[in-house]
Coordinates of C-alpha atoms (C1' of nucleotides) in Angstrom, one line a residue:
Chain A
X1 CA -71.1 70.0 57.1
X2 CA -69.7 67.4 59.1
X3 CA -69.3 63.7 58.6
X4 CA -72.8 62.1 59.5
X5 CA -72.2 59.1 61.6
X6 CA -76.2 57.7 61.3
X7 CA -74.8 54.5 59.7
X8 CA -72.7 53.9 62.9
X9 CA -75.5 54.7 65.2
X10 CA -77.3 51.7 62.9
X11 CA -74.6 49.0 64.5
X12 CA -73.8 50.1 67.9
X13 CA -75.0 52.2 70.6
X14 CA -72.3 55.0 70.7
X15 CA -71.2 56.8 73.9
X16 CA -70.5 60.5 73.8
X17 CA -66.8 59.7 73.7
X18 CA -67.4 57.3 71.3
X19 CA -68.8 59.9 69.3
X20 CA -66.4 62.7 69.5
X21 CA -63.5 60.1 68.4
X22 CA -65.4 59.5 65.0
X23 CA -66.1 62.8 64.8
X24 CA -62.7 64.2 65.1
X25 CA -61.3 61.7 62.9
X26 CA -61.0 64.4 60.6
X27 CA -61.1 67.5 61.6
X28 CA -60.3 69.3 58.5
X29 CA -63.1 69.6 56.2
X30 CA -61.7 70.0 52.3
X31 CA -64.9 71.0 49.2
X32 CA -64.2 70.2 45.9
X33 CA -65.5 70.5 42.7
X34 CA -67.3 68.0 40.6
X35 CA -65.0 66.3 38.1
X36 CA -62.1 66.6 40.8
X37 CA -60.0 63.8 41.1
X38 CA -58.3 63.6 45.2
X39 CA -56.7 60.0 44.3
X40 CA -54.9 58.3 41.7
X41 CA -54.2 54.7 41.5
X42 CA -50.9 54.1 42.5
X43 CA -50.8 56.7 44.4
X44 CA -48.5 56.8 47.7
X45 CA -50.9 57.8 50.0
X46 CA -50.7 58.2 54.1
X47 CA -54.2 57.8 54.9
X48 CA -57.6 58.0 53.4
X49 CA -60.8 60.4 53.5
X50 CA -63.9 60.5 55.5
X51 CA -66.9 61.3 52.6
X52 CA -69.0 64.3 54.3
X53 CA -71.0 65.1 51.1
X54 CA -71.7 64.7 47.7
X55 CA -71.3 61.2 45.3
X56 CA -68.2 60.4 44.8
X57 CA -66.8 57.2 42.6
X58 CA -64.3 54.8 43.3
X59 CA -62.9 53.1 39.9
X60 CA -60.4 51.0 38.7
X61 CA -58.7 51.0 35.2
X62 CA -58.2 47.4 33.4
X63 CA -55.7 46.7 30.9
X64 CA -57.3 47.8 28.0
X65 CA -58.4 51.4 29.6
X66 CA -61.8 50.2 30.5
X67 CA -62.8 51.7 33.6
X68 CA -64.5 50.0 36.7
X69 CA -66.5 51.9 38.8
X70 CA -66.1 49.8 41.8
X71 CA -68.5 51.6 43.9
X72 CA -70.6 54.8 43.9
X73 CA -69.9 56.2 47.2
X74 CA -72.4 58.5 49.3
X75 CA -71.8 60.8 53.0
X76 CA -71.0 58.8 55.8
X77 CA -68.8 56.5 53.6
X78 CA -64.5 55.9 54.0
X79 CA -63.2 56.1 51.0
X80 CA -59.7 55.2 50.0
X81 CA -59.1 52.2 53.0
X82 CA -58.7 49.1 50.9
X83 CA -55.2 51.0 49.7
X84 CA -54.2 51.0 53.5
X85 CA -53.0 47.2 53.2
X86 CA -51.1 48.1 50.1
X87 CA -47.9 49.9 49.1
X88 CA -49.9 52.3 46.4
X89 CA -53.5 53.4 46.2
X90 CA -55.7 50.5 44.8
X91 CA -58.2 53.1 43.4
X92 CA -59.2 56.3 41.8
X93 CA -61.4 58.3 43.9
X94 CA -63.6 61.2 41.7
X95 CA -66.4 63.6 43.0
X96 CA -69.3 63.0 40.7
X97 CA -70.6 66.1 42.5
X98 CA -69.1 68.7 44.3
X99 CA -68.6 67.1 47.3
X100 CA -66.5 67.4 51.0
X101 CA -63.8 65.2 52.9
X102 CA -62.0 64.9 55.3
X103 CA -58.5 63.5 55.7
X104 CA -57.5 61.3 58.2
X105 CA -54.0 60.0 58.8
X106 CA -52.8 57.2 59.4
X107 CA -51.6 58.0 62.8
X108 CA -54.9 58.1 63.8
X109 CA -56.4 55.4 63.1
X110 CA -53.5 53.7 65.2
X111 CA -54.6 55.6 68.0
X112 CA -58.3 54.4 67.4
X113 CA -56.9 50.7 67.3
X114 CA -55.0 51.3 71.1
X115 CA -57.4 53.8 72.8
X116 CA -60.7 53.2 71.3
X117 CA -60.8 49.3 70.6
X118 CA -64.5 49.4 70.1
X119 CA -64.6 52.0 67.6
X120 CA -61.3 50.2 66.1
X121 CA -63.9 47.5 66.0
X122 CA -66.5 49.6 64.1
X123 CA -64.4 50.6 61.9
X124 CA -63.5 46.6 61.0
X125 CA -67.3 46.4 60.6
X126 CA -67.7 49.2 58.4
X127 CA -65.3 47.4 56.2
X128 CA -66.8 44.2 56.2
X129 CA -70.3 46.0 55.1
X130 CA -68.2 47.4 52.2
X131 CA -67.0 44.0 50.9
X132 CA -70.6 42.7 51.5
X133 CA -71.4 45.1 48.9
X134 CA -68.8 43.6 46.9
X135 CA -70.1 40.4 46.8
X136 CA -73.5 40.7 46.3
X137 CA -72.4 43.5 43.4
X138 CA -69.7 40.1 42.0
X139 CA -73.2 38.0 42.1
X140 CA -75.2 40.5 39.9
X141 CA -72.5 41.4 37.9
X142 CA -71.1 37.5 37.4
X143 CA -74.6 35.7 37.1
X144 CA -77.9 38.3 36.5
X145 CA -79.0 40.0 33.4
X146 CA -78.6 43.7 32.8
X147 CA -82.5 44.4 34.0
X148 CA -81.5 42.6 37.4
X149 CA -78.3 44.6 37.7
X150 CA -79.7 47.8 37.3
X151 CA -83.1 46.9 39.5
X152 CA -80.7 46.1 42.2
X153 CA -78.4 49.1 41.9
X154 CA -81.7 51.3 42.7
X155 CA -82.9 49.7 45.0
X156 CA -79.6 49.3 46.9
X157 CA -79.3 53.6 46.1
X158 CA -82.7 54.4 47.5
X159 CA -81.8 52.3 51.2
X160 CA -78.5 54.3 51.4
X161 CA -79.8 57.4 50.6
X162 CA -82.6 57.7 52.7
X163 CA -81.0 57.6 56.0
X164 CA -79.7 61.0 54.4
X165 CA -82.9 62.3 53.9
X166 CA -82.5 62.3 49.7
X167 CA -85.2 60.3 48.8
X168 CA -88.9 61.6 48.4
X169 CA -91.9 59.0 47.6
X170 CA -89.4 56.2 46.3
X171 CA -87.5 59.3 44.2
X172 CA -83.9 60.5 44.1
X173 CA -81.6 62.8 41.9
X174 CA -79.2 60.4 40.2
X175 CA -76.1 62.0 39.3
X176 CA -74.9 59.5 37.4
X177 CA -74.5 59.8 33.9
X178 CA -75.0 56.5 31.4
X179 CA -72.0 55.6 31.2
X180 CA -71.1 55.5 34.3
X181 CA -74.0 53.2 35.1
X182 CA -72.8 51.2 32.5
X183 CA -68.7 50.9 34.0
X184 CA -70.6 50.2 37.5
X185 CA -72.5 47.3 35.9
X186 CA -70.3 46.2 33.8
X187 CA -72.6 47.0 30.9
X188 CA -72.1 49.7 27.6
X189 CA -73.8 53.1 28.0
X190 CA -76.3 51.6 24.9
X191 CA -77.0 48.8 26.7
X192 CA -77.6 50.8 29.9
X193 CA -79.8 53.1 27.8
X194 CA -82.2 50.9 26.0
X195 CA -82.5 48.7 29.1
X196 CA -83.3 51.8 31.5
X197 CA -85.9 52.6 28.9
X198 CA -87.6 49.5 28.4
X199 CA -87.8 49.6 32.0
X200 CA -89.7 53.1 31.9
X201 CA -91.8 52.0 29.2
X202 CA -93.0 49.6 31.6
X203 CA -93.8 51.6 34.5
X204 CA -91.3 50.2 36.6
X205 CA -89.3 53.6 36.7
X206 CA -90.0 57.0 35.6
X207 CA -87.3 60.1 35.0
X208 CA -87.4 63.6 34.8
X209 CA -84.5 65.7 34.2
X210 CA -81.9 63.9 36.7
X211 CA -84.4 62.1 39.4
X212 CA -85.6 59.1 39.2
X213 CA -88.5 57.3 40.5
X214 CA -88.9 54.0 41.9
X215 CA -92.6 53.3 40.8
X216 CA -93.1 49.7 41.3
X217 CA -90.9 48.8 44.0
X218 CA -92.2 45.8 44.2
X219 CA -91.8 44.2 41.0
X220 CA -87.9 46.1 41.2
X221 CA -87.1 43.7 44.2
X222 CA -88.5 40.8 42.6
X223 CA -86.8 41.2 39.5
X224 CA -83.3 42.0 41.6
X225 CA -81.0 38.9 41.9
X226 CA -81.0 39.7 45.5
X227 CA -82.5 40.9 48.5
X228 CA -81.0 43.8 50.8
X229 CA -79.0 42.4 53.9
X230 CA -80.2 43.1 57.5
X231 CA -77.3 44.6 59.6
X232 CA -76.3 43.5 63.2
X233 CA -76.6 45.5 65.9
X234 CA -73.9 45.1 68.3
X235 CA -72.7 41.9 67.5
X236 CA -71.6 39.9 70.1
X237 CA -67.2 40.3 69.2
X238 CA -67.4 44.3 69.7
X239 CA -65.8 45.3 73.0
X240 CA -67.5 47.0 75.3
X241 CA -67.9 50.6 75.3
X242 CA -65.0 53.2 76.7
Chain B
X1 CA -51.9 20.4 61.2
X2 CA -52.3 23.9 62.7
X3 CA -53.0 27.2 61.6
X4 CA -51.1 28.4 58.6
X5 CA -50.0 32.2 59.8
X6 CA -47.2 32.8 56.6
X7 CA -49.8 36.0 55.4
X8 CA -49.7 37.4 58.5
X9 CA -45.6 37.0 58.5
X10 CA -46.0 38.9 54.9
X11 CA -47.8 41.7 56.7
X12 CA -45.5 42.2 59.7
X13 CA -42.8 41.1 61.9
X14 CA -44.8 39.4 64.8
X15 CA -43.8 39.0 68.4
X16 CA -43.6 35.2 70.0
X17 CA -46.5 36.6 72.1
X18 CA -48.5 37.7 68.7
X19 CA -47.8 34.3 67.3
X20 CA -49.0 32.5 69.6
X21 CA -52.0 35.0 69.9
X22 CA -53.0 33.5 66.3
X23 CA -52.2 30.1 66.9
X24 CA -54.7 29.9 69.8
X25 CA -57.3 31.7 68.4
X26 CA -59.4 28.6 67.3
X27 CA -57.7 25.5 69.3
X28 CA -59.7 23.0 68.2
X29 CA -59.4 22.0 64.8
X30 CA -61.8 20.1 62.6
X31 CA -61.3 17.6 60.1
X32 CA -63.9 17.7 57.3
X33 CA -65.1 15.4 54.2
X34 CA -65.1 16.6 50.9
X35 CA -68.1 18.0 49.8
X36 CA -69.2 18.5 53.6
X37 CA -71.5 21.9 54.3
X38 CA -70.1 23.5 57.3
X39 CA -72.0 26.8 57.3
X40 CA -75.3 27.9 55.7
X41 CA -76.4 31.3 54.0
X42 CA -79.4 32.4 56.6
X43 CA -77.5 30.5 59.8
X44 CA -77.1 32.0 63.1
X45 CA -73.7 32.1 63.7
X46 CA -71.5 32.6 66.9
X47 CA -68.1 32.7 65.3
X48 CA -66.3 32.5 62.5
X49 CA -63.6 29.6 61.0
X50 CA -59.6 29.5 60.5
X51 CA -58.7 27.6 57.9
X52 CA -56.1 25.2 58.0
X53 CA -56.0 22.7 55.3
X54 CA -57.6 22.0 52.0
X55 CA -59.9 23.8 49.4
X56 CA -63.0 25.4 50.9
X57 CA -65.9 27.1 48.6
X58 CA -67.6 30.2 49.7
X59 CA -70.8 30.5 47.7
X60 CA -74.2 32.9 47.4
X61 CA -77.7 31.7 45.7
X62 CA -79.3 34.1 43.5
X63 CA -82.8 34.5 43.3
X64 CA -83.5 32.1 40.3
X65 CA -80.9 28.7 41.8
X66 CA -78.0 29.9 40.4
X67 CA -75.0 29.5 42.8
X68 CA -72.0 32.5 42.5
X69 CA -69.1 31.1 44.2
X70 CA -67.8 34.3 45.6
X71 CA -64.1 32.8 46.9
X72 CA -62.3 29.7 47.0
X73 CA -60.4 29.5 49.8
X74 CA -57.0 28.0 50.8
X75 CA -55.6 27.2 54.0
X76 CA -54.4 30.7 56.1
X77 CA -57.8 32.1 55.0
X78 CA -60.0 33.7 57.5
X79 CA -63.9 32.0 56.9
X80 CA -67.7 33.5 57.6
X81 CA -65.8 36.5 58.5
X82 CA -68.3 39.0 56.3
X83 CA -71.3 37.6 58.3
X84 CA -70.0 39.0 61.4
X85 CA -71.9 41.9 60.7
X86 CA -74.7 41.0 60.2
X87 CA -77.1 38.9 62.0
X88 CA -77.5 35.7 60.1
X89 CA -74.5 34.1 57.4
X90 CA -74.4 35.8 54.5
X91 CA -72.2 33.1 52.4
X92 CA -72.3 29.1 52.6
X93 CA -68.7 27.2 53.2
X94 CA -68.6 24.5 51.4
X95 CA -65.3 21.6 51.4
X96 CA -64.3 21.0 47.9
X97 CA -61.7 18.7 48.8
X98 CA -61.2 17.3 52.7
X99 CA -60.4 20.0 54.9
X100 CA -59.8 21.2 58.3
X101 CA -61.1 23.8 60.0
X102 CA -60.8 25.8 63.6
X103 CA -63.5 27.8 65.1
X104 CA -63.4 31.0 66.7
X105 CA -66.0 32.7 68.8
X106 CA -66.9 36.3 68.8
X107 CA -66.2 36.4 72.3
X108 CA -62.2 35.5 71.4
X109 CA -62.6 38.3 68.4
X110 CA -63.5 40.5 71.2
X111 CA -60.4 40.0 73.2
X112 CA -58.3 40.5 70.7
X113 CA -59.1 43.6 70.3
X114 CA -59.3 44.7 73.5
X115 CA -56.0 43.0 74.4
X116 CA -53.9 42.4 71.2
X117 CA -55.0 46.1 69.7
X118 CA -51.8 44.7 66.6
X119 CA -53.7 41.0 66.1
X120 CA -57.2 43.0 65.6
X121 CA -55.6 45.1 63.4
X122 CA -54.2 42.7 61.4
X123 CA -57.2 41.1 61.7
X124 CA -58.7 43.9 59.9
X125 CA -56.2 44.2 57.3
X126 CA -56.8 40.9 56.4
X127 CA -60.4 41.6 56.1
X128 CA -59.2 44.5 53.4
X129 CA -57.4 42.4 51.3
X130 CA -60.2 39.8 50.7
X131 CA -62.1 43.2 49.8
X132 CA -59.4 44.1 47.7
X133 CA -59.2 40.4 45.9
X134 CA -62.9 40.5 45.6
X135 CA -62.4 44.6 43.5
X136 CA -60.4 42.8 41.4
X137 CA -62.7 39.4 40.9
X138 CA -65.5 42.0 40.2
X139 CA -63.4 44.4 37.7
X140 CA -62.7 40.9 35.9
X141 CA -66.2 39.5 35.9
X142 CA -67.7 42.7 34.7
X143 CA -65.2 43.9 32.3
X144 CA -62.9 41.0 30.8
X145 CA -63.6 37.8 28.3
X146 CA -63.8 34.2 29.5
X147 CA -60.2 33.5 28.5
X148 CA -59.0 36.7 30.6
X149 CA -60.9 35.7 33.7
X150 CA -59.7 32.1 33.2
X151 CA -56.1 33.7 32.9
X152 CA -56.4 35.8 36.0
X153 CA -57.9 33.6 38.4
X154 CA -55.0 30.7 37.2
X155 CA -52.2 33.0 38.2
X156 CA -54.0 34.3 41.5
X157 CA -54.3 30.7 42.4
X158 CA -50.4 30.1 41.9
X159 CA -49.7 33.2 43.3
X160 CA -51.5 32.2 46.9
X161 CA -50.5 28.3 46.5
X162 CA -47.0 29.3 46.2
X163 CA -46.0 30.1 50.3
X164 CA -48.0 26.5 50.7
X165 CA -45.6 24.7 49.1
X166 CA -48.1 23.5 46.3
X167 CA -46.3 24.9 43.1
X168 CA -43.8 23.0 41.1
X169 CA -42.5 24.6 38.3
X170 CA -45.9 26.8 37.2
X171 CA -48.0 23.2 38.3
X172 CA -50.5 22.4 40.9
X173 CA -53.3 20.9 41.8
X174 CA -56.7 22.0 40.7
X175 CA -59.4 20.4 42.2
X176 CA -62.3 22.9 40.9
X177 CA -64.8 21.1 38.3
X178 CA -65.4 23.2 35.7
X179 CA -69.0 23.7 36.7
X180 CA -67.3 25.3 39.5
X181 CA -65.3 27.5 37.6
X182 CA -67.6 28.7 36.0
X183 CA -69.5 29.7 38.7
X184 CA -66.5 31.1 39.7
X185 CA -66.2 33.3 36.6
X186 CA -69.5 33.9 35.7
X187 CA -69.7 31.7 33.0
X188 CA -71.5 28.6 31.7
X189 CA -69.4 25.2 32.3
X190 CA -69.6 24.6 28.9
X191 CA -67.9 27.5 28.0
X192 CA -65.4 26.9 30.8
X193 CA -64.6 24.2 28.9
X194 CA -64.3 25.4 25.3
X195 CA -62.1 28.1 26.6
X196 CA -59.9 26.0 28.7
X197 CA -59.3 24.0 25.4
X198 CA -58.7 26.6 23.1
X199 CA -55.8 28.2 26.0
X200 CA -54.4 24.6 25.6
X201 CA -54.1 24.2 22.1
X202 CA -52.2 27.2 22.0
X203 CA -49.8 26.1 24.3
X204 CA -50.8 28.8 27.1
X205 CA -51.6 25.5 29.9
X206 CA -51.3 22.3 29.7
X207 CA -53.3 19.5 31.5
X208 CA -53.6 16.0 32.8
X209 CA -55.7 14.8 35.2
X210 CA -56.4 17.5 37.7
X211 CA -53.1 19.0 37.8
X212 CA -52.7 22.2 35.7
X213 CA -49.5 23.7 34.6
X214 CA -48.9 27.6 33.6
X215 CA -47.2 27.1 30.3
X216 CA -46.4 31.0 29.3
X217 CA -46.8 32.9 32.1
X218 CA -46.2 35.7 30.5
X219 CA -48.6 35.3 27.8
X220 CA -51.1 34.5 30.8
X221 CA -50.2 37.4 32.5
X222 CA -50.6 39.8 29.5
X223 CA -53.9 38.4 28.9
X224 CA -55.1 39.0 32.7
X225 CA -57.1 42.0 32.7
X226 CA -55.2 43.1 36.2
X227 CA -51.6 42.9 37.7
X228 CA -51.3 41.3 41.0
X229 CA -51.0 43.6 43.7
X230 CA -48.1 44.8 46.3
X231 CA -49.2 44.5 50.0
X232 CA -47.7 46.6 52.5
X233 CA -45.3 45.7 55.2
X234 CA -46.1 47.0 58.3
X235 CA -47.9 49.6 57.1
X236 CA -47.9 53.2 59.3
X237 CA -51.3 52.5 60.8
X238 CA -50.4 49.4 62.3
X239 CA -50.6 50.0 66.5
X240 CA -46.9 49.3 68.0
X241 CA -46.1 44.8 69.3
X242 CA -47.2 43.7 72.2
Chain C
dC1 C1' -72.9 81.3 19.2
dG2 C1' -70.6 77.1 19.0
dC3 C1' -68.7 73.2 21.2
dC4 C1' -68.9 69.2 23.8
dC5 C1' -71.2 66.0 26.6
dT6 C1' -74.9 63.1 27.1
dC7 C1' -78.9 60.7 25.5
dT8 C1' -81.1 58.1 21.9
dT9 C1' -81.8 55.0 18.2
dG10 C1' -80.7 51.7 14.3
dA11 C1' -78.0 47.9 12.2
dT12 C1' -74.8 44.4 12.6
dC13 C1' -71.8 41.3 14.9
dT14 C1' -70.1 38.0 18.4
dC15 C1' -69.3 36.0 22.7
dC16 C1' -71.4 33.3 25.5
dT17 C1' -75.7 30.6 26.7
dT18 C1' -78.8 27.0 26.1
dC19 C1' -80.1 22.5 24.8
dA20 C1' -78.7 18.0 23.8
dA21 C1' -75.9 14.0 23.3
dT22 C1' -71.8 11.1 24.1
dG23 C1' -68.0 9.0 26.5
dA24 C1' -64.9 8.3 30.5
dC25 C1' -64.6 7.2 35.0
dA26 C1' -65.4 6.3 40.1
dG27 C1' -68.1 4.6 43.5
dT28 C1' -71.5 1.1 45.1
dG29 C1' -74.2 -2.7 45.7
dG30 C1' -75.3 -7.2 44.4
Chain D
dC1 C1' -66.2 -9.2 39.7
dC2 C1' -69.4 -6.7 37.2
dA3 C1' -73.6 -4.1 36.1
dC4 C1' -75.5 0.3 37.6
dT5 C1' -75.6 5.0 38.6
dG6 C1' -74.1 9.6 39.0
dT7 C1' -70.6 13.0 38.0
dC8 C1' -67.6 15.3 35.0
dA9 C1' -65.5 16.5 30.5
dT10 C1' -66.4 17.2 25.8
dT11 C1' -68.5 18.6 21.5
dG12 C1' -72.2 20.2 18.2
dA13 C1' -76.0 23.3 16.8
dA14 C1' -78.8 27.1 17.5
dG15 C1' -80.3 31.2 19.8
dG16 C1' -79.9 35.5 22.4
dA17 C1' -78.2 39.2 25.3
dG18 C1' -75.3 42.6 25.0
dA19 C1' -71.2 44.8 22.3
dT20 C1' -69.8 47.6 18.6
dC21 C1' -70.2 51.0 15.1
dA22 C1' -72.4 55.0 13.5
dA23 C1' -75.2 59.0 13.5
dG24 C1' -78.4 62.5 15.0
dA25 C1' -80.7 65.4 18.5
dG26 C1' -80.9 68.1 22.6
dG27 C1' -78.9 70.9 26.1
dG28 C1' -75.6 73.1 29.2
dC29 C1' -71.8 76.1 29.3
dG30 C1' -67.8 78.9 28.1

DNA sequence: CGCCCTCTTGATCTCCTTCAATGACAGTGG
DNA sequence: CCACTGTCATTGAAGGAGATCAAGAGGGCG
């Protein structure tokens, strides 16, 4: 298992060079179990992981020992690079399933920056797709109800999963137990409950075991407090290709 | 009045040449009214904006009017940054008080990192700390009471008005209404208000006109639902000067 | 087999919203 | 100079979405 690059393939043509250095990025593959925890806030940490397979969480623990599940993270992800402008690790990073990574050092992304500016550049897009996931998850979070929230958070699941081939007829296996739906969405495992059963009652979802269906996707997105973002492709600030 | 580059000084020691590699990036400033629209969720955009002076808004509409101000930005803030990957502006910059702004075209992005492989990854770190800022807005929005939002956001605002020279004695200017705030928090501005109120009468602020003062910093900062955080200096990924 | 985790449901509580009204103040036009 | 208008802060009353507390049922796993 290797770390699928179709989500850079989505923003730039890449040339064979281009595609070896994010390949080799990291080179060392590591499985681990489900539960496994690879990084601790506060944390000193000299690099950060690319996510091959498996979910894996990223959270954040409040004063108070509330929990944050900042983001739910799925292959082809880069987990742990919001620590890399800080002195400790910002977040917690836990497989939800068992799951593969691969380290990458520092180092090497300095070599990406002065040998391989336009993947350099890539990877500063990558980022900025992650915080544009922030925001739009601060706007449903900060301003829509907890039907919204949880509309949008499927919705948003079945687009990154299906690049990965996971999702069947609008259906996925959701690994995520209640409660953590409810520290993702700022919501109590109750709440989370009754709300994802009022929704099945209405035939907007239906469950079996751990998969989910999307059955009216089209009342979903209406009732989501927002609509998914279209990507650029090779915007006009990425250097040219090596 | 030029660009403000005291954050990038916090981040690393920067060469004359480097200096002066940010200071040119957008040359031609513009001066701005207060309550001026300078950029437009759904706009085509061929750049992004420095900002050099005064308070600028960065908001999001949800489906259903309401506005989520996502960042209030102060001058050494990078602007319309998150668009960059996509194809049309993804946030709406707004002047809350008169401002000025400079404008910077992919093209000069592009350079940088082809020529100035440290600027575009400083660049980039800057990009991760308005992720990381926006973790921590989302942690508080989802997780924390009106009173510890209120508390976090006041001392994040000293904390980033202090290198501007703007804080007296725990005092500074704050010209947000409290409709504003509350779309800042998540909250109604009524409630804004009754909270403000109460976290006066108990001697936490104090107020008069639009300048606020931190009373009990420590009180505040035990309320806050999260510590500030420690950015690194020259962290090990950063490419070698110029 | 027994334990623990997860899902589920009910009852109650509360923080925040919604709706509404008032006053202070700044800008603006006559 | 002053009435007029719109914005903003403030406060009260009522309602609701979601939290909290509690308990039971089912199922996976050691």
């Amino acid at each position: 298992m290797a770390y699928p690059i179709h989500r850079y393939r989505a923003l730039a043509e890449l040339t064979d060079k281009e595609e070896l250095a994010l390949r080799e990025l990291g080179p060392i593959e590591t499985i681990r179990r489900r539960g496994e925890t690879f990084q601790r806030e506060g944390d000193q940490l000299s690099g950060f992981h690319l996510h091959n397979a498996g979910w894996i969480s990223s959270s954040i623990v409040l004063r108070g020992g509330k929990r944050l599940i900042q983001k739910v993270h799925l292959p082809g992800d880069i987990l742990g690079t919001p620590s890399m402008a800080l002195q400790t690790a910002a977040d917690t990073l836990t497989c939800i399933t068992d799951a593969a990574t691969a380290f990458v050092s520092y180092a090497r992304l300095r070599d990406l920056y002065t040998h391989a500016p336009r993947v350099a550049a890539l990877f500063t897009m990558a980022v900025q797709i992650e915080r544009l996931s922030l925001m739009d998850m601060l706007a449903a979070v900060g301003h829509a109800s907890a039907r919204a929230r949880l509309s949008r958070l499927l919705l948003d699941l079945r687009a990154r999963l299906s690049p990965l081939g996971l999702v069947e007829h609008d259906a996925f296996d959701l690994p995520l137990t209640q409660e953590m739906l409810g520290d993702l969405l700022g919501l109590t495992s109750v709440h989370v409950n009754r709300t994802i059963r009022d929704m099945e009652r209405e035939g907007l979802i239906a469950r079996s075991d751990h998969r989910i269906k999307l059955v009216d996707v089209a009342k979903l997105q209406a009732i989501s407090p927002l609509p998914l973002r279209h990507l650029a492709f090779e915007p006009a600030w990425l250097p040219s290709p090596i």
